[in-house]
Backbone as CSV, one residue per row, in Angstrom:
resi,resn,N_x,N_y,N_z,CA_x,CA_y,CA_z,C_x,C_y,C_z
1,UNK,-13.655,-16.363,-15.532,-13.445,-15.881,-14.171,-14.639,-16.257,-13.296
2,UNK,-14.369,-16.495,-12.018,-15.441,-16.765,-11.061,-16.045,-15.485,-10.500
3,UNK,-15.401,-14.348,-10.753,-15.754,-13.133,-10.026,-17.114,-12.564,-10.412
4,UNK,-17.479,-12.613,-11.686,-18.783,-12.057,-12.064,-19.926,-12.884,-11.465
5,UNK,-19.732,-14.184,-11.348,-20.728,-15.015,-10.686,-20.844,-14.680,-9.209
6,UNK,-19.708,-14.408,-8.572,-19.725,-14.020,-7.165,-20.407,-12.659,-6.982
7,UNK,-20.153,-11.737,-7.917,-20.830,-10.435,-7.858,-22.348,-10.610,-7.976
8,UNK,-22.763,-11.495,-8.858,-24.200,-11.772,-9.010,-24.780,-12.295,-7.699
9,UNK,-24.023,-13.164,-7.009,-24.491,-13.717,-5.738,-24.564,-12.645,-4.659
10,UNK,-23.595,-11.724,-4.653,-23.649,-10.609,-3.706,-24.887,-9.756,-3.960
11,UNK,-25.147,-9.472,-5.249,-26.315,-8.679,-5.602,-27.622,-9.373,-5.216
12,UNK,-27.653,-10.698,-5.382,-28.848,-11.462,-5.009,-29.084,-11.377,-3.501
13,UNK,-27.989,-11.432,-2.718,-28.097,-11.266,-1.262,-28.598,-9.875,-0.898
14,UNK,-28.056,-8.857,-1.589,-28.473,-7.480,-1.312,-29.967,-7.295,-1.585
15,UNK,-30.458,-7.931,-2.651,-31.871,-7.827,-2.994,-32.764,-8.456,-1.934
16,UNK,-32.189,-9.368,-1.138,-32.946,-10.024,-0.068,-32.602,-9.452,1.302
17,UNK,-31.963,-8.280,1.319,-31.715,-7.583,2.572,-30.442,-7.963,3.296
18,UNK,-29.602,-8.778,2.666,-28.328,-9.162,3.284,-27.231,-8.232,2.796
19,UNK,-26.944,-7.194,3.574,-25.987,-6.182,3.150,-24.547,-6.639,3.358
20,UNK,-24.298,-7.382,4.444,-22.939,-7.835,4.763,-22.786,-9.299,4.383
21,UNK,-21.929,-9.561,3.407,-21.795,-10.916,2.865,-20.328,-11.224,2.589
22,UNK,-19.919,-12.446,2.908,-18.589,-12.951,2.570,-18.772,-14.319,1.922
23,UNK,-18.343,-14.453,0.672,-18.560,-15.680,-0.093,-17.252,-16.186,-0.694
24,UNK,-17.204,-17.502,-0.919,-16.107,-18.040,-1.722,-16.664,-19.103,-2.658
25,UNK,-15.917,-19.374,-3.709,-16.315,-20.409,-4.667,-15.055,-21.057,-5.220
26,UNK,-15.108,-22.351,-5.405,-14.042,-23.086,-6.089,-14.641,-23.668,-7.357
27,UNK,-14.026,-23.390,-8.502,-14.595,-23.872,-9.752,-13.608,-23.815,-10.901
28,UNK,-14.026,-24.341,-12.032,-13.198,-24.375,-13.238,-13.369,-23.086,-14.041
29,UNK,-12.266,-22.599,-14.588,-12.314,-21.475,-15.521,-11.572,-21.890,-16.790
30,UNK,-11.882,-21.205,-17.885,-11.314,-21.587,-19.181,-10.651,-20.373,-19.816
31,UNK,-9.453,-20.579,-20.371,-8.624,-19.481,-20.843,-8.116,-19.772,-22.250
32,UNK,-8.206,-18.774,-23.115,-7.729,-18.933,-24.490,-6.213,-19.106,-24.508
33,UNK,-5.738,-20.025,-25.341,-4.291,-20.231,-25.516,-4.050,-20.710,-26.940
34,UNK,-2.791,-20.944,-27.295,-2.444,-21.321,-28.666,-3.117,-22.626,-29.084
35,UNK,-3.285,-23.549,-28.123,-3.881,-24.850,-28.444,-5.406,-24.809,-28.439
36,UNK,-5.988,-23.653,-28.108,-7.450,-23.538,-28.025,-7.851,-22.947,-26.690
37,UNK,-8.087,-23.829,-25.706,-8.446,-23.371,-24.361,-7.743,-24.225,-23.316
38,UNK,-7.342,-23.583,-22.233,-6.796,-24.314,-21.092,-7.790,-24.218,-19.943
39,UNK,-7.782,-25.212,-19.090,-8.711,-25.270,-17.960,-7.933,-25.107,-16.661
40,UNK,-8.460,-24.282,-15.758,-7.814,-24.062,-14.463,-8.842,-24.167,-13.349
41,UNK,-8.375,-24.645,-12.212,-9.218,-24.651,-11.018,-8.879,-23.397,-10.206
42,UNK,-9.889,-22.584,-9.927,-9.672,-21.301,-9.274,-10.432,-21.223,-7.960
43,UNK,-9.898,-20.410,-7.061,-10.589,-20.035,-5.830,-10.983,-18.570,-5.957
44,UNK,-12.268,-18.262,-5.768,-12.740,-16.882,-5.796,-13.317,-16.502,-4.439
45,UNK,-13.049,-15.267,-4.004,-13.553,-14.760,-2.725,-14.136,-13.374,-2.962
46,UNK,-15.246,-13.065,-2.291,-15.865,-11.744,-2.418,-16.396,-11.296,-1.055
47,UNK,-16.129,-10.042,-0.702,-16.574,-9.462,0.570,-17.257,-8.132,0.316
48,UNK,-18.309,-7.858,1.050,-18.917,-6.530,1.024,-19.671,-6.307,2.325
49,UNK,-19.849,-5.053,2.687,-20.581,-4.734,3.905,-19.680,-4.596,5.104
50,UNK,-20.094,-5.180,6.231,-19.403,-4.979,7.493,-18.859,-6.287,8.054
51,UNK,-17.646,-6.203,8.603,-17.019,-7.375,9.203,-17.634,-7.692,10.552
52,UNK,-18.108,-6.669,11.279,-18.711,-6.858,12.596,-20.196,-6.540,12.532
53,UNK,-21.001,-7.418,13.084,-22.449,-7.183,13.109,-22.772,-6.041,14.064
54,UNK,-23.858,-5.350,13.799,-24.253,-4.204,14.624,-25.122,-4.678,15.788
55,UNK,-24.475,-5.090,16.871,-25.179,-5.498,18.075,-24.635,-4.711,19.255
56,UNK,-25.314,-4.815,20.389,-24.875,-4.095,21.571,-23.458,-4.537,21.944
57,UNK,-22.630,-3.548,22.227,-21.272,-3.850,22.661,-20.295,-4.091,21.525
58,UNK,-20.726,-3.931,20.291,-19.807,-4.121,19.167,-19.892,-2.920,18.233
59,UNK,-18.807,-2.620,17.597,-18.751,-1.508,16.650,-18.753,-2.044,15.227
60,UNK,-19.610,-1.467,14.389,-19.596,-1.854,12.987,-18.290,-1.410,12.338
61,UNK,-17.654,-2.325,11.647,-16.439,-2.001,10.910,-16.573,-2.539,9.503
62,UNK,-16.507,-1.661,8.502,-16.666,-2.144,7.129,-15.499,-3.020,6.694
63,UNK,-15.795,-3.993,5.862,-14.737,-4.792,5.250,-13.789,-3.865,4.485
64,UNK,-12.511,-4.209,4.452,-11.569,-3.511,3.585,-10.641,-4.538,2.943
65,UNK,-9.732,-4.061,2.120,-8.874,-4.973,1.366,-7.955,-5.774,2.286
66,UNK,-7.702,-5.252,3.499,-6.826,-5.969,4.419,-7.517,-7.194,5.019
67,UNK,-8.848,-7.162,5.130,-9.577,-8.365,5.543,-9.361,-9.475,4.523
68,UNK,-9.455,-9.117,3.261,-9.287,-10.092,2.189,-7.851,-10.600,2.142
69,UNK,-6.900,-9.692,2.272,-5.478,-10.070,2.288,-5.201,-11.020,3.454
70,UNK,-5.788,-10.715,4.614,-5.599,-11.572,5.775,-6.167,-12.968,5.575
71,UNK,-7.350,-13.041,4.952,-7.944,-14.350,4.657,-7.016,-15.188,3.779
72,UNK,-6.457,-14.553,2.752,-5.562,-15.275,1.845,-4.281,-15.714,2.561
73,UNK,-3.746,-14.860,3.419,-2.527,-15.211,4.145,-2.753,-16.420,5.049
74,UNK,-3.890,-16.420,5.776,-4.202,-17.547,6.662,-4.414,-18.827,5.852
75,UNK,-5.104,-18.697,4.710,-5.350,-19.849,3.839,-4.033,-20.439,3.331
76,UNK,-3.137,-19.582,2.865,-1.872,-20.062,2.320,-0.964,-20.622,3.411
77,UNK,-1.004,-20.011,4.589,-0.216,-20.545,5.711,-0.709,-21.931,6.109
78,UNK,-2.037,-22.146,6.049,-2.581,-23.448,6.417,-2.114,-24.537,5.447
79,UNK,-1.810,-24.156,4.206,-1.297,-25.101,3.211,0.228,-25.132,3.191
80,UNK,0.855,-24.346,4.065,2.316,-24.230,4.172,2.932,-23.810,2.838
81,UNK,2.288,-22.838,2.198,2.817,-22.258,0.957,3.724,-21.090,1.340
82,UNK,4.980,-21.182,0.979,5.944,-20.157,1.365,6.277,-19.197,0.247
83,UNK,7.086,-18.192,0.565,7.596,-17.214,-0.409,6.455,-16.486,-1.123
84,UNK,5.444,-16.044,-0.352,4.283,-15.361,-0.911,4.386,-13.866,-0.657
85,UNK,4.144,-13.065,-1.689,4.171,-11.610,-1.551,2.982,-10.998,-2.292
86,UNK,2.633,-9.780,-1.879,1.585,-9.005,-2.551,2.240,-7.772,-3.166
87,UNK,1.884,-7.456,-4.406,2.458,-6.299,-5.088,1.354,-5.482,-5.750
88,UNK,1.499,-4.161,-5.697,0.538,-3.292,-6.392,0.656,-3.496,-7.892
89,UNK,-0.490,-3.498,-8.568,-0.518,-3.688,-10.016,-1.266,-2.520,-10.654
90,UNK,-0.932,-2.219,-11.905,-1.663,-1.178,-12.625,-3.033,-1.716,-13.040
91,UNK,-4.044,-0.852,-12.967,-5.412,-1.260,-13.273,-5.673,-1.112,-14.770
92,UNK,-6.147,-2.184,-15.398,-6.536,-2.158,-16.804,-8.006,-2.533,-16.913
93,UNK,-8.722,-1.875,-17.810,-10.143,-2.148,-17.952,-10.952,-1.431,-16.886
94,UNK,-12.222,-1.785,-16.775,-13.113,-1.061,-15.858,-13.644,-1.924,-14.729
95,UNK,-13.047,-3.104,-14.502,-13.559,-3.983,-13.453,-13.045,-3.571,-12.069
96,UNK,-11.782,-3.167,-12.003,-11.169,-2.799,-10.726,-10.920,-1.295,-10.642
97,UNK,-10.885,-0.778,-9.409,-10.367,0.572,-9.182,-9.048,0.503,-8.408
98,UNK,-8.771,-0.645,-7.811,-7.529,-0.879,-7.084,-7.193,-2.350,-7.245
99,UNK,-5.915,-2.648,-7.514,-5.554,-4.018,-7.861,-4.181,-4.377,-7.322
100,UNK,-4.063,-5.611,-6.845,-2.774,-6.130,-6.405,-2.576,-7.530,-6.941
101,UNK,-1.321,-7.908,-7.114,-0.995,-9.253,-7.565,-0.524,-10.092,-6.393
102,UNK,-0.892,-11.355,-6.386,-0.442,-12.307,-5.383,0.611,-13.195,-6.040
103,UNK,1.826,-13.167,-5.485,2.944,-13.877,-6.118,3.491,-14.955,-5.188
104,UNK,3.823,-16.096,-5.805,4.575,-17.125,-5.104,5.902,-17.217,-5.830
105,UNK,6.929,-16.633,-5.208,8.176,-16.435,-5.935,7.958,-15.403,-7.021
106,UNK,8.294,-15.736,-8.261,8.102,-14.818,-9.378,6.809,-15.094,-10.144
107,UNK,6.075,-16.116,-9.739,4.867,-16.514,-10.469,3.645,-15.834,-9.866
108,UNK,2.870,-15.153,-10.692,1.634,-14.527,-10.236,0.557,-15.601,-10.135
109,UNK,0.086,-15.837,-8.910,-0.893,-16.908,-8.689,-2.295,-16.369,-8.422
110,UNK,-2.449,-15.043,-8.427,-3.775,-14.508,-8.185,-3.810,-12.997,-8.209
111,UNK,-5.024,-12.470,-8.093,-5.243,-11.024,-8.067,-6.207,-10.694,-6.940
112,UNK,-6.035,-9.515,-6.382,-6.861,-9.072,-5.281,-7.134,-7.585,-5.466
113,UNK,-8.378,-7.144,-5.240,-8.634,-5.725,-5.452,-10.056,-5.315,-5.120
114,UNK,-10.329,-4.038,-5.371,-11.668,-3.486,-5.158,-12.375,-3.353,-6.496
115,UNK,-13.614,-3.810,-6.528,-14.428,-3.737,-7.745,-14.851,-2.293,-7.984
116,UNK,-14.886,-1.901,-9.238,-15.352,-0.561,-9.613,-16.737,-0.311,-9.010
117,UNK,-16.894,0.775,-8.215,-18.192,1.054,-7.593,-19.360,1.134,-8.586
118,UNK,-19.076,1.541,-9.822,-20.139,1.613,-10.826,-20.704,0.221,-11.094
119,UNK,-19.820,-0.767,-11.207,-20.277,-2.139,-11.429,-21.024,-2.663,-10.205
120,UNK,-20.543,-2.261,-9.019,-21.213,-2.699,-7.787,-22.628,-2.124,-7.696
121,UNK,-22.760,-0.838,-8.039,-24.085,-0.199,-7.951,-25.074,-0.818,-8.929
122,UNK,-24.586,-1.321,-10.061,-25.472,-1.975,-11.028,-26.132,-3.217,-10.421
123,UNK,-25.511,-3.753,-9.356,-26.063,-4.927,-8.671,-26.639,-4.553,-7.308
124,UNK,-26.940,-3.235,-7.147,-27.558,-2.721,-5.924,-26.667,-2.900,-4.697
125,UNK,-25.354,-2.921,-4.906,-24.410,-3.055,-3.794,-23.938,-1.668,-3.385
126,UNK,-24.307,-1.250,-2.186,-24.014,0.108,-1.720,-22.610,0.250,-1.155
127,UNK,-22.069,-0.832,-0.606,-20.764,-0.781,0.063,-19.659,-1.238,-0.885
128,UNK,-18.412,-0.855,-0.594,-17.298,-1.327,-1.423,-17.253,-2.853,-1.485
129,UNK,-16.857,-3.367,-2.633,-16.764,-4.814,-2.853,-15.305,-5.174,-3.109
130,UNK,-14.814,-6.156,-2.362,-13.429,-6.602,-2.500,-13.425,-8.058,-2.952
131,UNK,-12.601,-8.363,-3.937,-12.589,-9.713,-4.504,-11.163,-10.201,-4.699
132,UNK,-11.038,-11.521,-4.739,-9.748,-12.147,-5.038,-10.001,-13.402,-5.857
133,UNK,-9.044,-13.712,-6.711,-9.113,-14.942,-7.497,-7.714,-15.550,-7.519
134,UNK,-7.634,-16.829,-7.152,-6.342,-17.498,-6.970,-6.299,-18.781,-7.782
135,UNK,-5.136,-19.060,-8.410,-4.931,-20.292,-9.169,-4.742,-21.451,-8.186
136,UNK,-5.802,-22.160,-7.903,-5.729,-23.240,-6.926,-4.867,-24.398,-7.434
137,UNK,-4.899,-24.662,-8.726,-4.073,-25.735,-9.299,-2.602,-25.514,-8.967
138,UNK,-2.140,-24.285,-9.165,-0.731,-23.967,-8.912,-0.409,-24.150,-7.428
139,UNK,-1.271,-23.591,-6.570,-1.035,-23.645,-5.125,-0.955,-25.083,-4.626
140,UNK,-1.888,-25.920,-5.066,-1.979,-27.288,-4.541,-0.910,-28.219,-5.099
141,UNK,-0.226,-27.812,-6.163,0.836,-28.665,-6.708,2.216,-28.240,-6.237
142,UNK,2.292,-27.178,-5.422,3.584,-26.759,-4.874,3.969,-27.667,-3.710
143,UNK,5.236,-27.914,-3.573,5.717,-28.679,-2.426,5.604,-27.810,-1.180
144,UNK,4.870,-28.251,-0.150,4.717,-27.408,1.039,6.047,-27.218,1.759
145,UNK,6.226,-26.032,2.321,7.450,-25.783,3.071,7.457,-26.656,4.323
146,UNK,8.645,-27.029,4.751,8.782,-27.912,5.901,8.266,-27.227,7.163
147,UNK,7.531,-27.982,7.960,7.037,-27.446,9.229,8.161,-27.462,10.254
148,UNK,8.279,-26.372,11.009,9.306,-26.266,12.038,8.652,-26.145,13.407
149,UNK,9.206,-26.845,14.358,8.700,-26.787,15.724,9.828,-26.337,16.643
150,UNK,9.519,-25.404,17.521,10.515,-24.896,18.449,9.993,-24.984,19.872
151,UNK,10.913,-25.194,20.785,10.550,-25.227,22.200,10.070,-23.848,22.639
152,UNK,8.978,-23.818,23.386,8.486,-22.545,23.922,9.472,-22.056,24.973
153,UNK,9.934,-20.829,24.801,10.947,-20.295,25.715,10.352,-20.026,27.094
154,UNK,11.031,-20.494,28.151,10.579,-20.185,29.506,11.074,-18.828,29.992
155,UNK,11.872,-18.153,29.150,12.472,-16.879,29.543,11.678,-15.701,28.978
156,UNK,11.688,-14.577,29.687,10.886,-13.423,29.246,11.417,-12.788,27.965
157,UNK,10.490,-12.191,27.214,10.861,-11.468,25.991,11.145,-10.009,26.329
158,UNK,11.907,-9.368,25.458,12.161,-7.931,25.576,11.648,-7.271,24.303
159,UNK,10.811,-6.258,24.480,10.185,-5.584,23.330,10.800,-4.203,23.133
160,UNK,11.023,-3.885,21.866,11.482,-2.558,21.486,10.539,-2.029,20.400
161,UNK,9.999,-0.830,20.603,9.134,-0.198,19.609,9.936,0.786,18.783
162,UNK,9.589,0.869,17.506,10.250,1.831,16.628,9.218,2.446,15.692
163,UNK,9.227,3.766,15.572,8.359,4.481,14.632,9.251,5.147,13.596
164,UNK,8.979,4.893,12.333,9.803,5.442,11.263,8.928,6.137,10.232
165,UNK,9.518,7.139,9.601,8.850,7.823,8.497,9.491,7.360,7.194
166,UNK,8.662,6.856,6.279,9.146,6.362,4.997,8.212,6.838,3.889
167,UNK,8.650,6.729,2.655,7.812,7.089,1.510,6.611,6.151,1.421
168,UNK,5.508,6.654,0.885,4.298,5.835,0.741,4.534,4.595,-0.105
169,UNK,5.526,4.663,-0.990,5.801,3.525,-1.866,6.462,2.358,-1.138
170,UNK,6.987,2.608,0.062,7.618,1.544,0.847,6.529,0.668,1.463
171,UNK,6.583,-0.617,1.189,5.559,-1.535,1.666,5.982,-2.223,2.969
172,UNK,5.005,-2.865,3.580,5.268,-3.665,4.779,6.302,-4.747,4.467
173,UNK,6.181,-5.383,3.290,7.142,-6.419,2.899,8.546,-5.853,2.748
174,UNK,8.655,-4.615,2.243,9.965,-3.970,2.121,10.613,-3.816,3.487
175,UNK,9.806,-3.419,4.469,10.327,-3.207,5.821,10.744,-4.535,6.449
176,UNK,9.913,-5.567,6.285,10.267,-6.883,6.816,11.550,-7.420,6.174
177,UNK,11.701,-7.168,4.867,12.908,-7.624,4.164,14.151,-6.912,4.699
178,UNK,14.023,-5.609,4.996,15.154,-4.850,5.539,15.516,-5.350,6.936
179,UNK,14.496,-5.629,7.749,14.756,-6.166,9.090,15.461,-7.520,8.992
180,UNK,14.996,-8.361,8.068,15.617,-9.677,7.878,17.064,-9.550,7.430
181,UNK,17.328,-8.548,6.603,18.695,-8.335,6.094,19.659,-7.977,7.217
182,UNK,19.153,-7.340,8.268,20.010,-6.972,9.403,20.465,-8.198,10.186
183,UNK,19.768,-9.316,10.041,20.097,-10.588,10.683,20.238,-10.475,12.203
184,UNK,19.256,-9.895,12.881,19.313,-9.865,14.347,19.120,-11.278,14.898
185,UNK,20.070,-11.782,15.633,20.132,-13.195,16.009,18.913,-13.676,16.788
186,UNK,18.454,-12.876,17.746,17.390,-13.348,18.638,16.074,-12.598,18.447
187,UNK,15.851,-12.084,17.234,14.577,-11.418,16.957,13.502,-12.483,16.765
188,UNK,12.448,-12.424,17.587,11.418,-13.460,17.588,10.186,-13.050,16.782
189,UNK,9.756,-11.777,16.885,8.552,-11.320,16.198,8.703,-9.873,15.760
190,UNK,8.034,-9.544,14.644,7.934,-8.159,14.166,6.468,-7.895,13.873
191,UNK,5.877,-6.939,14.581,4.451,-6.665,14.424,4.202,-5.184,14.165
192,UNK,3.460,-4.903,13.096,3.035,-3.545,12.779,1.840,-3.182,13.651
193,UNK,1.890,-2.018,14.340,0.744,-1.648,15.166,0.206,-0.249,14.908
194,UNK,0.837,0.516,13.991,0.278,1.836,13.706,0.769,2.348,12.360
195,UNK,-0.145,2.984,11.613,0.193,3.688,10.371,-0.463,5.060,10.446
196,UNK,0.316,6.112,10.171,-0.229,7.468,10.295,0.254,8.337,9.139
197,UNK,-0.680,9.113,8.574,-0.371,10.131,7.580,-1.075,11.408,8.013
198,UNK,-0.402,12.524,7.870,-1.058,13.774,8.262,-0.090,14.760,8.872
199,UNK,-0.577,15.513,9.844,0.186,16.589,10.450,1.528,16.093,10.984
200,UNK,2.586,16.798,10.604,3.924,16.448,11.062,4.640,15.450,10.188
201,UNK,3.927,14.881,9.186,4.530,13.902,8.283,4.666,14.530,6.902
202,UNK,5.845,14.405,6.311,6.096,14.955,4.978,5.090,14.410,3.971
203,UNK,4.643,15.272,3.062,3.696,14.847,2.028,4.309,13.729,1.189
204,UNK,3.504,12.717,0.911,4.003,11.570,0.159,4.697,10.547,1.040
205,UNK,4.650,10.775,2.364,5.274,9.862,3.317,4.228,9.374,4.330
206,UNK,4.630,8.408,5.124,3.781,7.866,6.190,4.657,7.500,7.377
207,UNK,4.042,7.463,8.529,4.724,6.995,9.726,4.194,5.602,10.041
208,UNK,5.097,4.653,10.226,4.707,3.293,10.589,5.430,2.907,11.874
209,UNK,4.712,2.257,12.771,5.294,1.864,14.059,5.261,0.349,14.202
210,UNK,6.381,-0.205,14.642,6.524,-1.649,14.788,6.967,-2.006,16.200
211,UNK,6.513,-3.165,16.644,6.993,-3.750,17.893,7.898,-4.921,17.533
212,UNK,9.151,-4.861,17.978,10.117,-5.926,17.729,10.356,-6.665,19.044
213,UNK,10.134,-7.959,19.025,10.266,-8.775,20.229,11.502,-9.655,20.122
214,UNK,12.366,-9.554,21.130,13.607,-10.331,21.179,13.492,-11.384,22.281
215,UNK,13.923,-12.610,21.945,13.813,-13.690,22.927,14.708,-14.853,22.516
216,UNK,15.198,-15.610,23.474,15.901,-16.850,23.210,15.440,-17.892,24.212
217,UNK,15.468,-19.156,23.825,15.042,-20.235,24.713,16.153,-20.681,25.645
218,UNK,17.345,-20.051,25.519,18.498,-20.500,26.292,18.676,-19.758,27.615
219,UNK,18.277,-18.458,27.625,18.490,-17.645,28.823,17.754,-16.320,28.661
220,UNK,17.822,-15.499,29.694,17.247,-14.159,29.625,18.251,-13.219,28.969
221,UNK,17.824,-12.525,27.932,18.714,-11.573,27.251,18.916,-10.336,28.119
222,UNK,20.066,-9.724,27.974,20.335,-8.477,28.697,19.929,-7.288,27.828
223,UNK,19.708,-6.146,28.484,19.370,-4.934,27.739,20.476,-4.576,26.763
224,UNK,21.703,-4.772,27.171,22.834,-4.450,26.300,22.846,-5.285,25.035
225,UNK,22.547,-6.571,25.165,22.499,-7.454,23.995,21.378,-7.032,23.048
226,UNK,20.208,-6.746,23.613,19.070,-6.354,22.793,19.336,-5.012,22.117
227,UNK,19.921,-4.063,22.854,20.221,-2.752,22.269,21.156,-2.886,21.069
228,UNK,22.127,-3.777,21.177,23.089,-3.974,20.086,22.391,-4.527,18.845
229,UNK,21.514,-5.518,19.036,20.777,-6.101,17.907,19.800,-5.084,17.319
230,UNK,19.129,-4.343,18.200,18.123,-3.386,17.751,18.765,-2.242,16.971
231,UNK,19.925,-1.770,17.427,20.636,-0.705,16.705,21.009,-1.148,15.300
232,UNK,21.360,-2.422,15.167,21.705,-2.964,13.849,20.491,-2.917,12.918
233,UNK,19.316,-3.235,13.458,18.079,-3.173,12.680,17.792,-1.744,12.249
234,UNK,17.930,-0.794,13.174,17.646,0.607,12.870,18.572,1.139,11.773
235,UNK,19.843,0.796,11.840,20.799,1.253,10.826,20.461,0.673,9.453
236,UNK,19.987,-0.573,9.427,19.623,-1.208,8.154,18.372,-0.548,7.570
237,UNK,17.393,-0.232,8.412,16.191,0.469,7.939,16.554,1.823,7.342
238,UNK,17.510,2.494,7.969,17.936,3.813,7.487,18.662,3.703,6.165
239,UNK,19.574,2.752,6.057,20.398,2.617,4.835,19.632,2.022,3.669
240,UNK,18.724,1.064,3.945,18.003,0.369,2.880,16.786,1.139,2.394
241,UNK,16.080,1.820,3.319,14.799,2.443,2.970,14.771,3.946,3.144
242,UNK,15.879,4.527,3.598,15.883,5.972,3.860,14.959,6.362,4.994
243,UNK,14.790,5.466,5.969,13.865,5.708,7.072,14.366,6.818,7.987
244,UNK,13.420,7.630,8.430,13.706,8.650,9.440,12.984,8.255,10.711
245,UNK,13.668,8.332,11.834,13.095,7.870,13.089,12.344,8.993,13.792
246,UNK,11.217,8.630,14.388,10.356,9.625,15.039,10.399,9.428,16.550
């Protein structure tokens, strides 16, 4: 694995006063198999500290697992790798306290998670450490998805916001899949803008709010057309995920 070497590098930075560090490494790893050992080219990423520097006019924000997830999504999009999902995984051993699998189709191509704070403290790392390791060989040998280009619509978009209460086990990907299943003809974008747990929300549940943007390059949509498509989405969220609307 490349990860222990990356942890060593984070610790070396911490010893020299660099608390906020983001590193990556590309290298060979070796894995036991029936024939002896197999060799793989891996991409490793490690983050710790703060995403924003502490200067006038800026707020310090600590790195979290979503920064790492976002980096991987942008990286994979740049290579036009499609059908990528993230799934929660059970933690084995003492290296991780939180772990997710990165899948391309049914094949697990990487892991992403938070390093056990005990291991981090052994390297004088005070802040949470987030790491990822990806099978670069697999990624680079996949046929890239075809690039699509569309005319920029000269017509205005219509936005509809929806806040739903769902079980904590329901993921963002689950919600996107349900929206896709509704097949709204002119849905252009789906963006998550709020997640809330607490007062007024059933225990074990969360409230998530999305902005759905409807648009076509042919003409201006009417409110009636958008309402019809949006109602179809809402009914699918209710039937597929047991969503309650807020």
